[in-house]
Every structure is written in structure tokens, then in C-alpha cells.
Coordinates of C-alpha atoms in Angstrom, one line a residue:
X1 CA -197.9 75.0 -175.7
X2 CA -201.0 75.0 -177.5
X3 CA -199.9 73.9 -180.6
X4 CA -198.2 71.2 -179.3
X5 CA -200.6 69.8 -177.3
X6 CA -202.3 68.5 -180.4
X7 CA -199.9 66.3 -182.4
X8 CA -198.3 65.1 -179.3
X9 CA -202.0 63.7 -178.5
X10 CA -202.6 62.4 -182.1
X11 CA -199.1 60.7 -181.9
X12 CA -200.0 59.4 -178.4
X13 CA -203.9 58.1 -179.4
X14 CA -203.6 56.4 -183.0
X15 CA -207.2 56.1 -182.9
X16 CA -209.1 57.1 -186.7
X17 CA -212.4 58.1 -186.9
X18 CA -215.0 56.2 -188.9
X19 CA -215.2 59.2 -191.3
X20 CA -211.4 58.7 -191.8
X21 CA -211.9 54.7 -192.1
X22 CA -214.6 55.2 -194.4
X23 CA -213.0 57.4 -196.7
X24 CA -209.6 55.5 -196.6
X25 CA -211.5 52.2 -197.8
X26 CA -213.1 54.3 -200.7
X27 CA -209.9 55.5 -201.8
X28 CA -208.2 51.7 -201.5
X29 CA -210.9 50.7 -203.9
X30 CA -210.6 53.4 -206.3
X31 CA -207.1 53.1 -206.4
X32 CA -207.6 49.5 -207.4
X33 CA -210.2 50.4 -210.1
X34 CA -208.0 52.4 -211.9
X35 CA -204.9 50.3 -212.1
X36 CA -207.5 47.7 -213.6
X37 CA -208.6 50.2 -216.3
X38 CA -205.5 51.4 -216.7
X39 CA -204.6 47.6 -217.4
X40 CA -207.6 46.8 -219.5
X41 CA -207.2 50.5 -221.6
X42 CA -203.7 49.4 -222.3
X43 CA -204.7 46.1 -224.0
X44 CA -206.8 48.1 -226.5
X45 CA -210.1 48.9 -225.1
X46 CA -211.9 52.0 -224.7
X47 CA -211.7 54.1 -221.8
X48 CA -215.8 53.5 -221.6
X49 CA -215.9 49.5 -221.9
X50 CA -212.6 49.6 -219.9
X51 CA -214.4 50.8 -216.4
X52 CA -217.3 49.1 -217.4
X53 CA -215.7 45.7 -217.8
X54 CA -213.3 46.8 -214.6
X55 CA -216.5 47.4 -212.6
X56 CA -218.1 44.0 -214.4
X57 CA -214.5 41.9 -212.5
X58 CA -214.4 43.9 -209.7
X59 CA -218.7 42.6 -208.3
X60 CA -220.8 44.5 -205.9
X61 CA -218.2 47.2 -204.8
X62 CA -220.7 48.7 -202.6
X63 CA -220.7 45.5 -200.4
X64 CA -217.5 44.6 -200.3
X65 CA -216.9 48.0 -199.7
X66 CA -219.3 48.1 -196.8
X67 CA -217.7 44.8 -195.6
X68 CA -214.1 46.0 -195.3
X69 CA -215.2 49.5 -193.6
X70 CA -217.0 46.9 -190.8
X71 CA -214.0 44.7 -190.7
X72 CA -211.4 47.7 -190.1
X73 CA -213.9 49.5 -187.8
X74 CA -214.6 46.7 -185.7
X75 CA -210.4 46.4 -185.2
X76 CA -210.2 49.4 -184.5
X77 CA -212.7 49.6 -181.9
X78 CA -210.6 46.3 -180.7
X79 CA -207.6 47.7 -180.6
X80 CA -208.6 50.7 -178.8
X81 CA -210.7 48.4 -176.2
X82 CA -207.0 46.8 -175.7
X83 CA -205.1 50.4 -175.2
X84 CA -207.3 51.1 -172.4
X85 CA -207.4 48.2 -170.6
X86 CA -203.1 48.1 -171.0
X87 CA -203.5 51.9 -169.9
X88 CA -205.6 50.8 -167.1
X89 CA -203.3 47.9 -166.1
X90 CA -200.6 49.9 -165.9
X91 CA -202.5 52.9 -163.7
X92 CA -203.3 50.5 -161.4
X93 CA -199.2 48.8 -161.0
X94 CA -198.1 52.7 -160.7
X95 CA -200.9 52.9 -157.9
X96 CA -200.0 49.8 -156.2
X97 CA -196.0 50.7 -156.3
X98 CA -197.1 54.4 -154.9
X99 CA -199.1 53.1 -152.0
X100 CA -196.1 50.4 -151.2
X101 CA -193.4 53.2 -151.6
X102 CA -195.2 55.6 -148.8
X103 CA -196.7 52.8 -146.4
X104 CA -197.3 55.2 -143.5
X105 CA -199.4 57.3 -145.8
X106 CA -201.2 54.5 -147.3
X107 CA -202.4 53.3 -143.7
X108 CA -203.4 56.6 -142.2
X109 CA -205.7 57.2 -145.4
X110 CA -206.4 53.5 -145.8
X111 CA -207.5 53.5 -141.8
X112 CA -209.7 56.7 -141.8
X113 CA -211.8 56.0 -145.2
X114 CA -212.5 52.7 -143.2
X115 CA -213.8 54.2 -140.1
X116 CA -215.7 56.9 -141.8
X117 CA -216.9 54.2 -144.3
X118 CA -217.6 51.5 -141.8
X119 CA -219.8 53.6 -139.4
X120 CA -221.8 55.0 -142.2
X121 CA -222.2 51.5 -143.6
X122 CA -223.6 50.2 -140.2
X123 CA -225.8 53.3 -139.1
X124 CA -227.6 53.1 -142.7
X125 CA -228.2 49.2 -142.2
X126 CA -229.8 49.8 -139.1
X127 CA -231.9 52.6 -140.8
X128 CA -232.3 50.5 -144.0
X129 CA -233.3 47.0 -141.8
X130 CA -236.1 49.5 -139.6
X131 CA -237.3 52.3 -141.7
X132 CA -236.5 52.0 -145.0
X133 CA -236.3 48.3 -146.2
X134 CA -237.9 46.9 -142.5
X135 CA -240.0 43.5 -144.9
X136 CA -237.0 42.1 -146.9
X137 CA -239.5 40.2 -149.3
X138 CA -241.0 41.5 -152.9
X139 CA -243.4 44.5 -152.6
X140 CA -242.8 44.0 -149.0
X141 CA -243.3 47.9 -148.6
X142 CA -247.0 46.3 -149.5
X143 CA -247.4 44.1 -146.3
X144 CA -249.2 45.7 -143.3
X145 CA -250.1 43.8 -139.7
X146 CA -253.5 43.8 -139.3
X147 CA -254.7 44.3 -135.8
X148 CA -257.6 45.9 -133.4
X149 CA -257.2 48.6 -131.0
X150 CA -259.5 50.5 -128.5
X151 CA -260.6 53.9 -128.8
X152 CA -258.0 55.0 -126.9
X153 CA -255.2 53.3 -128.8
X154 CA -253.4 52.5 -126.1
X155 CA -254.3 48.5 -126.8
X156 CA -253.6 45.8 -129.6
X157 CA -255.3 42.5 -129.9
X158 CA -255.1 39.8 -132.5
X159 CA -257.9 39.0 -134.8
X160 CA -260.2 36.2 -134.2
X161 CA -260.5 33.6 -137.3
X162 CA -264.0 35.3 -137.5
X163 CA -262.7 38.5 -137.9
X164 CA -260.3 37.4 -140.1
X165 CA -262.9 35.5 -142.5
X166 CA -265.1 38.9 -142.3
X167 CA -261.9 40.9 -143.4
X168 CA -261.1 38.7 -146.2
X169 CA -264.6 38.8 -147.3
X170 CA -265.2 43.0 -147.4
X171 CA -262.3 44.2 -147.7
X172 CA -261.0 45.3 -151.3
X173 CA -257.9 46.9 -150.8
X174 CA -256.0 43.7 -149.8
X175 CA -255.1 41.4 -152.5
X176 CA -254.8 39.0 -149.4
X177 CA -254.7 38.2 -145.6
X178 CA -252.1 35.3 -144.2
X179 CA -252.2 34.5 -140.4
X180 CA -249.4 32.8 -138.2
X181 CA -248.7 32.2 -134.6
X182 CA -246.3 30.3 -132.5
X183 CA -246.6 28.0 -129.6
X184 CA -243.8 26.2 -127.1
X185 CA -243.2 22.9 -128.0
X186 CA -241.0 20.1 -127.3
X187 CA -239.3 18.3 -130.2
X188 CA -238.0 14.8 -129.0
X189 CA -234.0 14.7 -130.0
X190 CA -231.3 11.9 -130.2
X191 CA -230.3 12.2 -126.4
X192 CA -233.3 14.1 -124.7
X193 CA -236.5 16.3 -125.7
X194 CA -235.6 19.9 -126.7
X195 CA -238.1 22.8 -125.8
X196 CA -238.7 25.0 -128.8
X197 CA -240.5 28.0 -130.6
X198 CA -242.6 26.6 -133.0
X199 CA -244.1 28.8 -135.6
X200 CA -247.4 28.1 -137.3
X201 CA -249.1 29.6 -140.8
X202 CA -252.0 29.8 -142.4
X203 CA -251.5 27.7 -146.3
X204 CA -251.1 31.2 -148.6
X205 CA -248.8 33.3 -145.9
X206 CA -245.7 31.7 -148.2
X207 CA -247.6 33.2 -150.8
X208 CA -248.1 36.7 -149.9
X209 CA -244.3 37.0 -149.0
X210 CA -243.4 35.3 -152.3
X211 CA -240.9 32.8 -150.7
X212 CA -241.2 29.1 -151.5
X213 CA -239.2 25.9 -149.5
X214 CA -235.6 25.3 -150.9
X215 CA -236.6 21.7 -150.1
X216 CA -240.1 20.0 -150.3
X217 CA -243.5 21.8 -151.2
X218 CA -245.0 24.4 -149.0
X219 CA -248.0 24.0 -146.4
X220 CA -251.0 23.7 -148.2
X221 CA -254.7 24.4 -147.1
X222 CA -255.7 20.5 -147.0
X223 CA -253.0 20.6 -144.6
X224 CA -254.8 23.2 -142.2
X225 CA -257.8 21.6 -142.2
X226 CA -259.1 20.0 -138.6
X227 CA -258.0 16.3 -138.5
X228 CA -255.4 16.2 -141.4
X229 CA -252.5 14.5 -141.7
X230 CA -249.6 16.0 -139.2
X231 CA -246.7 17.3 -141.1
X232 CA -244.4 20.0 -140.2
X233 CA -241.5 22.0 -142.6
X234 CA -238.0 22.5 -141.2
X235 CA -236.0 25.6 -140.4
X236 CA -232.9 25.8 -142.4
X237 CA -231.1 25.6 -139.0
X238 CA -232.7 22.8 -137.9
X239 CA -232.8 21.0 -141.2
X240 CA -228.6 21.4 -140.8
X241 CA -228.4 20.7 -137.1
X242 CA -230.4 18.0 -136.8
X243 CA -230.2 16.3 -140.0
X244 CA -226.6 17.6 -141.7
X245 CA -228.7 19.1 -144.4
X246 CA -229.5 15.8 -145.9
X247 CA -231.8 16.0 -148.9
X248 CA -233.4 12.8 -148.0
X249 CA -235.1 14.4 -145.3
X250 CA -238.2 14.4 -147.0
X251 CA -241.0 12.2 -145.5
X252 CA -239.1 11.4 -142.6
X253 CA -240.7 11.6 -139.3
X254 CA -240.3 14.1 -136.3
X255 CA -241.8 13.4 -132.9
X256 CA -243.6 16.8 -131.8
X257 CA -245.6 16.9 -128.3
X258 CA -245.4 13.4 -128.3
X259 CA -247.1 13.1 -131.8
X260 CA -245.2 11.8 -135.0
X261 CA -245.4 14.7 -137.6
X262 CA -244.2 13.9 -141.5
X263 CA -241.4 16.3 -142.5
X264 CA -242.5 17.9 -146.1
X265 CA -240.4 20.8 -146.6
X266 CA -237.5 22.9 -145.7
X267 CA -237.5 26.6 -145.6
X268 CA -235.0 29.0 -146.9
X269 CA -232.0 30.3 -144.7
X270 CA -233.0 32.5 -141.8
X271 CA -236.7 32.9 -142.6
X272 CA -238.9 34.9 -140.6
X273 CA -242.1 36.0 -140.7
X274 CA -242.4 39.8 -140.6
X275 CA -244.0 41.3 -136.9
X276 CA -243.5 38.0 -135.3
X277 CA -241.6 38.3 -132.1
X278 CA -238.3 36.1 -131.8
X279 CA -237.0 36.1 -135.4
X280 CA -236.2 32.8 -136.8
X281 CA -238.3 29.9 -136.5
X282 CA -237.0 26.3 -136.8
X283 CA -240.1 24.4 -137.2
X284 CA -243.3 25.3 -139.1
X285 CA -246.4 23.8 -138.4
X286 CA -250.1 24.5 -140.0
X287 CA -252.0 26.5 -138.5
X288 CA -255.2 25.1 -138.4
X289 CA -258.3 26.3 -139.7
X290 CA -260.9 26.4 -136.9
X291 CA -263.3 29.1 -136.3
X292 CA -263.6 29.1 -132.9
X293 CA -259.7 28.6 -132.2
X294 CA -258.2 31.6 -129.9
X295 CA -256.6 34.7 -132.3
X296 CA -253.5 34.6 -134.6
X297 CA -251.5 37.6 -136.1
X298 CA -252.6 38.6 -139.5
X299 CA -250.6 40.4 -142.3
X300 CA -252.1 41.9 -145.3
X301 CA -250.9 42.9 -148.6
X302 CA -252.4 45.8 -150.5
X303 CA -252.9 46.5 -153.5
X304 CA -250.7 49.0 -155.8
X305 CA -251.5 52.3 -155.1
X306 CA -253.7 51.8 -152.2
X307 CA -252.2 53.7 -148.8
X308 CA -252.2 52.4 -145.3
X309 CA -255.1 54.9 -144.5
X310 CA -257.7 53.3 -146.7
X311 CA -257.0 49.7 -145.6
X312 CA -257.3 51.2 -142.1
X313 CA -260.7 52.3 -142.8
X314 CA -262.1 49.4 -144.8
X315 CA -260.6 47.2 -142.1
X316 CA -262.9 49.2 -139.6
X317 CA -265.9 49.5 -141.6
X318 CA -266.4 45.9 -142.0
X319 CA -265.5 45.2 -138.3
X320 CA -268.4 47.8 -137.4
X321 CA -270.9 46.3 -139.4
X322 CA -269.5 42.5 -138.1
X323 CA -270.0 44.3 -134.8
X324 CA -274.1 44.4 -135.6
X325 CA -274.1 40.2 -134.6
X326 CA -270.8 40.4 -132.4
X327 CA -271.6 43.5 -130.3
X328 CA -267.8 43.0 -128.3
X329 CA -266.4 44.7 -131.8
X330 CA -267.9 47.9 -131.0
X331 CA -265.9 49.4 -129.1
X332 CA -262.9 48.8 -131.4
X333 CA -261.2 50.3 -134.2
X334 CA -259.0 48.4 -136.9
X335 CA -255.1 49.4 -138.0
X336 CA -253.5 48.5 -141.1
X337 CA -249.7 49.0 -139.6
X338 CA -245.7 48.6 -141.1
X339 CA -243.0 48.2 -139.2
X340 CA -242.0 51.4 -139.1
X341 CA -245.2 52.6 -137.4
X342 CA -244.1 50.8 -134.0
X343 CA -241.6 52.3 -133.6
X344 CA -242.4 55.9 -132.7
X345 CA -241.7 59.3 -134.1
X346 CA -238.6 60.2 -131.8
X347 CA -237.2 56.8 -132.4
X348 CA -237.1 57.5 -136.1
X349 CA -236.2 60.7 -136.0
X350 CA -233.3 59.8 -133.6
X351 CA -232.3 57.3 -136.5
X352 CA -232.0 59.9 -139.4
X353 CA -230.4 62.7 -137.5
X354 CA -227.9 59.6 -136.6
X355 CA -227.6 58.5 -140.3
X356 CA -226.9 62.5 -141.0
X357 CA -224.0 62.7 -138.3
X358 CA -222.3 59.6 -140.0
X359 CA -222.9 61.2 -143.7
X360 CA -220.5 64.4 -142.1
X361 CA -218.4 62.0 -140.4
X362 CA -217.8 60.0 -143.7
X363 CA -217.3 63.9 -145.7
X364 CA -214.6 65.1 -143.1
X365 CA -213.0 61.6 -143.6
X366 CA -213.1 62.6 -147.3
X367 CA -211.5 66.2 -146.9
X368 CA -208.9 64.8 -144.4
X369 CA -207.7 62.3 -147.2
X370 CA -208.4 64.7 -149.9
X371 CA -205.5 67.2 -148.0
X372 CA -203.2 64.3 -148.0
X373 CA -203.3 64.0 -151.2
X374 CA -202.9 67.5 -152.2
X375 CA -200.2 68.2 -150.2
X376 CA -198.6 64.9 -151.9
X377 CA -199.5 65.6 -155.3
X378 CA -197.3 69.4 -154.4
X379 CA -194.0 66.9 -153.9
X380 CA -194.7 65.5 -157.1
X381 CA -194.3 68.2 -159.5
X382 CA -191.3 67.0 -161.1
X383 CA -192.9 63.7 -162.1
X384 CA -195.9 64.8 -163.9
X385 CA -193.6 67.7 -165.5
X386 CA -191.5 64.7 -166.7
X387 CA -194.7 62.7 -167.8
X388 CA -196.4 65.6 -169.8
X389 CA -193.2 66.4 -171.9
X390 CA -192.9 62.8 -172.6
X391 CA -196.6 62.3 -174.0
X392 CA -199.1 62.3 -171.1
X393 CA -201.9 64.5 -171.9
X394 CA -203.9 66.3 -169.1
X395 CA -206.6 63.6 -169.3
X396 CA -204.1 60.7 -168.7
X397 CA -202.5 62.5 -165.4
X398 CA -205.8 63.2 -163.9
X399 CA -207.0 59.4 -164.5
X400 CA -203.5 58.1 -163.3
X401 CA -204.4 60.0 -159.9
X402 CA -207.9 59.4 -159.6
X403 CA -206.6 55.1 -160.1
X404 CA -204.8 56.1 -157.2
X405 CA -207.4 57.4 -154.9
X406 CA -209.7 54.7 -155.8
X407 CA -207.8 52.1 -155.2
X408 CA -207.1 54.0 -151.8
X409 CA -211.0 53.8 -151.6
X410 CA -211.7 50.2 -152.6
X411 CA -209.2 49.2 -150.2
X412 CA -210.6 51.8 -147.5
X413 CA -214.3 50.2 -148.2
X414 CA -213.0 46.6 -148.0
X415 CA -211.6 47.6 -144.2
X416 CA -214.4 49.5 -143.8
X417 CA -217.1 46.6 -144.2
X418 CA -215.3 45.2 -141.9
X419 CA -215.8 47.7 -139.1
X420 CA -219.2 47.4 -140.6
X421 CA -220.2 44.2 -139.5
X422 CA -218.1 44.5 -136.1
X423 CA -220.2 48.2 -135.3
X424 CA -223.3 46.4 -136.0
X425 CA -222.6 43.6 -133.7
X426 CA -222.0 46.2 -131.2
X427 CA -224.8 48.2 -131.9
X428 CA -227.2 45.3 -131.3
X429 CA -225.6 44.2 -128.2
X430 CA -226.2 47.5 -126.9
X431 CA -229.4 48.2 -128.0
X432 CA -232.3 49.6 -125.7
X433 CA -235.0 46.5 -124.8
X434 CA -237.7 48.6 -126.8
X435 CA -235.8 48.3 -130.5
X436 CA -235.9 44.6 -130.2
X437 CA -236.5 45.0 -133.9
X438 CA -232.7 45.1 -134.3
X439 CA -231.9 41.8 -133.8
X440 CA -233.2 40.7 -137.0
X441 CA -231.1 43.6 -139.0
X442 CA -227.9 42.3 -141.3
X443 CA -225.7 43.6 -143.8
X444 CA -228.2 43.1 -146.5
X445 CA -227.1 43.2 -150.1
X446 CA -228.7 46.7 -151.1
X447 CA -226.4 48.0 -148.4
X448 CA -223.5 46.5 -149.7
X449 CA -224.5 47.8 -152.8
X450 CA -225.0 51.2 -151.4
X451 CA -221.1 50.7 -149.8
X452 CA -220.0 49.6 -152.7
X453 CA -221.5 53.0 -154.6
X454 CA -220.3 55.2 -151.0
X455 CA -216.7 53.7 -151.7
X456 CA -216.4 54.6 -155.2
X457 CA -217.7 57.8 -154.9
X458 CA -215.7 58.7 -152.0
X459 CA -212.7 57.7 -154.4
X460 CA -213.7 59.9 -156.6
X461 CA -214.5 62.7 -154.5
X462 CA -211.3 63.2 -152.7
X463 CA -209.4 62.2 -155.6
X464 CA -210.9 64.9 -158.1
X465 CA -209.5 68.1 -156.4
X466 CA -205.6 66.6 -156.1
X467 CA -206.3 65.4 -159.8
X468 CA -207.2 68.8 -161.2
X469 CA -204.5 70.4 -159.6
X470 CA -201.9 68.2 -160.7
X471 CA -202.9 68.9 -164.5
X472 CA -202.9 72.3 -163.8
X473 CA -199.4 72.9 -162.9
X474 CA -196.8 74.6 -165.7
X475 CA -194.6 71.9 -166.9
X476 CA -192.6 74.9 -168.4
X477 CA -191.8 76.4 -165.5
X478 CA -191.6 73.2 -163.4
X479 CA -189.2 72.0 -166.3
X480 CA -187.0 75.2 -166.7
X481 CA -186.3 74.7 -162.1

């Protein structure tokens, strides 16, 4: 069998090896510079002047030579590049006429890679959109809420703009402070007056989450200042319900409160702010820049390498000595807090062990296919006998079955997103009042990228043991029943 396997492989793979390439262009040239001495020794010359005046005819052999070596190296590598996608092409039309020949088996393997896939896929959104990934903006693991609490921590309040201005002044481990709020409103409309959430920002909070308007130019801090110029920047919602996403929307007016604002910008689809309550806003207003006004949220972003722990403590430092003019400050402490931090120990521990459970679910989906598969490739043992004595190395049989299985995958995972965004849906509907944080968590793109990585490894995984046992078989034996 052994020495078979060889020739039977060379035969099947006509692919040389640049040493080979190399050495058959030096012995094409040669061949040629001696039939041209031969020629020029039989008109008379010596066999000296002969190769010298062949050499003289024949130019810079050393280029030309390294010129044809390129040429036939970079065909080959062509030609090879060609073999493996036909290879490939036709693995995947034997998979496709395998899963269409056994349709039952197709759908039972197809149907449980999906759930296993699906529920794994939603469970690690919801973990991604709250623990891991919870400020879907650059460096947003870098952006904290900055708030007060008593002693006790049992209380949160919002900075005052005095506070705020103190912070921004002594503090060195943020590389900035944004504030933003929101206020009940009422937009006049075609018919009748709606009553809406309107958001308001300081001019640099687009800034510090490095998003910019996909329409217009951004609130700027002229725009903040007492007495300016109203203008207001649309929602992407309302920028498409109210005005059909026309991009002459710009400088039009919008009756707020009564009061005609200028429209100056639009902002991206389904922006939000991060730790403001109610998700998407569809109106954005200044906020304005007034000392004495009443509190606003404030987010922070720190700089590389600084921890929550030190902003906590520079936060409180400079609101203790604040607290020497303003003695109401004394009896408070300052937190530099992600959204993780709200949500509680047990809730995030209840979140991982959850994530686990679906990880076994998704491996026991794996083994269950895995067994099909085995006990399938058993009843095939006449096929890949037949195969390897007509020219199919190991290699080649193992591949041909692990197209199979990932093609059982990819179509597994495409069902299985799916279930994905259909279990999320239901998650969210029935989620406590407490994890209001859910409603603002999608099927984000690193989790499809993450399903899309699950999917192919799962392929892989149950496809592997079937694959190896397959090329292990005896085609002697299997031949000779």
C-alpha cells in the first residue's frame, strides 16, 4: 500500500517544486547553448571562441534565465490556485447532492446546529450588549458616568454645572467631561402637536463618543451659549418620518415649545447616548451653558491606562476641596461608573453561568450531529473504498467530508441567526423591569462575527472525527467484500 500511495499522489497532484522549475530552466538553456556551439564549432571555430561567441548571441543568460523561472513559477502557482478551487467546486456539488439525496438527515442536523447555534448567538448578545461591549462607540470601554453619592451609597445625584466646571478643571485622568439631559417637549406636526423626549448635549459630547451627524455639522459651543440662535439636530427616525429623509432638510425650521428652532444636522441611525434612560432620541437640542441651571448627567473618558478607581478618587478629592466654599459637598463622595457597575454582582454572574449553559447546549448539539455523521460515514464504506483506488488520497476524503459538514454548519448558522434574532425579541419582552438596559441590545456585528467564527468551527468540529475515520478504513479489505 505504501508504495503506492506515492505515485498514485504524484500522478494525481502534477504540481513541481521550484527547485524542480529551477533546474529544468537551467537545463533548457544549456541544452540550447550547446546546439549553438555545436553549430558554430562545426563552421570552423574553436571549441573556446565557439562558447564564447555562443554566450556573446545568446545576452544576459542569467536574466533571462531568472525571467523564465518567474514566468513558469508564477503558472504554476496559477494553475495550482485553479486545481483547488475546481477541487473545491466540485466538494461542494458532492455535498449539495448528499444533503438533497438524504433530506430527512439534512433537516434533523440542519434544525439542531440552528437551535444550539441560535440560543448561543442570542445569550452572548445579551452578555456582549451589557457586560462585555455595553458603550458601542471607539474606546468606549473608556467612557464612565460621572455621578455623586452619599456616604452610605445608597443615593445618586447629578452634577451641578459647578461641579462639573471644578471636575474639568482638577481632574487629570479624564481627557474630557460631556454632559446631556432630556426634557418633555412638544414638537408642533402637520395635523396636531406631538409630545416628545427631547435630548440635549453639551457641544464636545459628539466628541468624546467619536460619532459625527451623517447630515449637517454637529452642536457647537456658540450654540450652548445663553441667548444663541435656536437650532436643534434631527434623529434619524425623525429625519425619515417626518421629512422622508430629504437632504434638503438643512436650515429648515421646526416649531419646538412654541419656538421656531433651525434644523442643522441629522444624527446617525439609532443614536444614543450611553446611561441615558429611554434609548433613542429623536431631537437634539443644546444644552445650554449656565452655571446656575439645575444638574445634568455627565460622562467622562479616561485616559489609556488610567482605571475606574483613580478617576473615582480624583473625582472626590476635588469635590472635597470644592466642598471648602460649597459646604453641601461634604457629605458626598464621587463615582467614576460603567455600565456594567449597575447592574449588580448576581445579575452578572447570573449572565455568564447562562452564557456557559448555552456553550454545553451548543457542544451536545455538536456531538449529536457529530454521531450522525459517523454512523453515516459507516454506510459509506464502499464509496470511499472506490474513491481511494481510483486516486483520492487520504487528504482529499477527509476534506470532501469536512465540505460536507460545513456546509451542514453554514446552513445550520444561517437558520440559526435566525432563532437568534427571534430568542432575543423574546428575551427582551420578557425581561425583569430592573435590566431595562436590554432594550437597547441588538445583533451587533462583533456578534455576528463571533456566529460566524461559532458556525465554522462547529463545522469543523463535528465534522473532524467522521472525517478521520473515514480515511482510516482498509480499502483492501473493504475492496476484497
Amino acid at each position: 500500500m505504501m508504495g503506492t500511495r506515492r505515485p498514485r499522489r504524484w500522478i494525481r497532484l502534477p504540481w513541481r517544486s521550484r527547485s524542480r522549475v529551477r533546474r529544468e530552466i537551467d537545463d533548457e538553456f544549456q541544452f540550447h547553448l550547446e546546439m549553438r556551439v555545436a553549430e558554430l564549432s562545426a563552421r570552423g571555430m574553436t571549441p573556446e571562441a565557439a562558447r564564447a561567441e555562443a554566450l556573446r548571441r545568446f545576452g544576459d543568460m542569467s536574466d533571462a534565465t531568472e525571467y523564465c523561472r518567474h514566468m513558469d513559477e508564477r503558472s504554476m502557482h496559477e494553475q495550482q490556485r485553479r486545481d483547488w478551487f475546481a477541487e473545491l467546486g466540485s466538494d461542494l456539488q458532492f455535498a449539495v447532492r448528499q444533503m438533497r439525496r438524504s433530506p430527512g438527515f439534512t433537516a434533523l442536523a440542519v434544525v439542531t446546529l440552528a437551535l444550539g447555534i441560535g440560543a448561543t448567538t442570542a445569550i452572548f448578545s445579551v452578555v456582549n450588549g451589557l457586560l462585555l461591549d455595553p458603550i458601542p462607540y471607539p474606546d468606549g470601554d473608556r467612557i464612565v458616568n460621572l455621578s455623586r453619592s452619599n456616604l452610605q451609597g445608597n443615593m445618586y445625584v447629578t452634577p451641578t454645572p459647578k461641579l462639573v466646571d471644578a471636575w474639568r478643571q482638577g481632574v487629570h485622568s479624564l481627557e474630557s467631561i460631556a454632559t446631556f439631559g432630556w426634557q418633555d417637549m412638544t414638537v408642533a406636526g402637520r395635523d396636531e402637536p406631538e409630545e416628545m423626549r427631547v435630548g440635549k448635549m453639551s457641544a464636545n459630547l459628539l466628541g468624546v463618543l467619536g460619532v459625527r451627524p451623517v447630515l449637517g455639522r454637529p452642536i457647537l459651543s456658540e450654540d450652548t451659549k445663553v441667548g444663541a440662535p435656536r437650532v436643534v439636530v434631527l434623529g434619524y427616525g425623525a429625519w425619515q418620518r417626518r421629512f422622508g429623509g430629504s437632504r434638503d432638510v438643512i436650515g429648515q425650521p421646526l416649531t419646538i415649545n412654541g419656538a421656531p428652532y433651525t434644523i442643522i444636522g441629522v444624527m446617525p441611525r439609532d443614536f444614543t447616548v450611553p446611561f441615558m434612560d429611554g434609548g433613542v432620541r429623536q431631537l437634539w437640542l443644546p444644552l445650554e451653558d449656565n452655571p446656575h441651571a439645575q444638574g445634568a448627567q455627565a460622562l467622562g473618558k479616561m485616559r489609556p491606562g488610567v482605571t475606574r478607581e483613580q478617576v473615582s478618587r480624583e473625582l472626590t478629592d476635588v469635590m472635597a476641596a470644592f466642598a471648602v466654599d460649597h459646604p453641601e459637598y461634604k457629605e458626598w463622595k464621587a463615582l467614576a461608573l460603567r455600565p456594567q457597575d449597575y447592574l449588580g454582582s448576581g445579575t452578572r454572574d447570573t449572565l455568564l453561568i447562562l452564557l456557559g449553559a448555552v456553550a454545553m447546549v451548543l457542544l451536545i448539539a455538536c456531538a449529536n450531529v457529530a454521531n450522525l455523521l459517523l454512523a453515516r460515514a459507516a454506510t459509506r464504506d464502499r464509496e470511499f473504498a472506490i474513491r481511494a483506488a481510483l486516486g483520492a488520497g487520504r487528504w482529499r476524503i477527509v476534506r470532501q467530508l469536512l465540505t460536507e459538514s460545513t456546509l451542514l454548519a453554514i446552513a445550520g448558522g444561517a437558520l440559526g441567526l435566525f432563532v437568534a434574532y427571534r430568542g432575543l425579541d423574546v428575551i427582551i419582552a420578557l425581561r425583569p423591569d430592573r435590566l431595562a438596559e436590554l432594550d437597547d441590545v441588538r445583533v451587533s456585528p462583533t456578534v455576528l462575527a463571533v456566529s460566524l467564527g461559532l458556525t465554522m468551527l462547529t463545522g469543523v468540529l463535528f465534522g473532524l472525527a467522521p472525517a478521520l475515520f473515514a480515511a482510516a478504513r482498509d480499502i483492501g479489505e473493504t475492496l476484497k467484500n
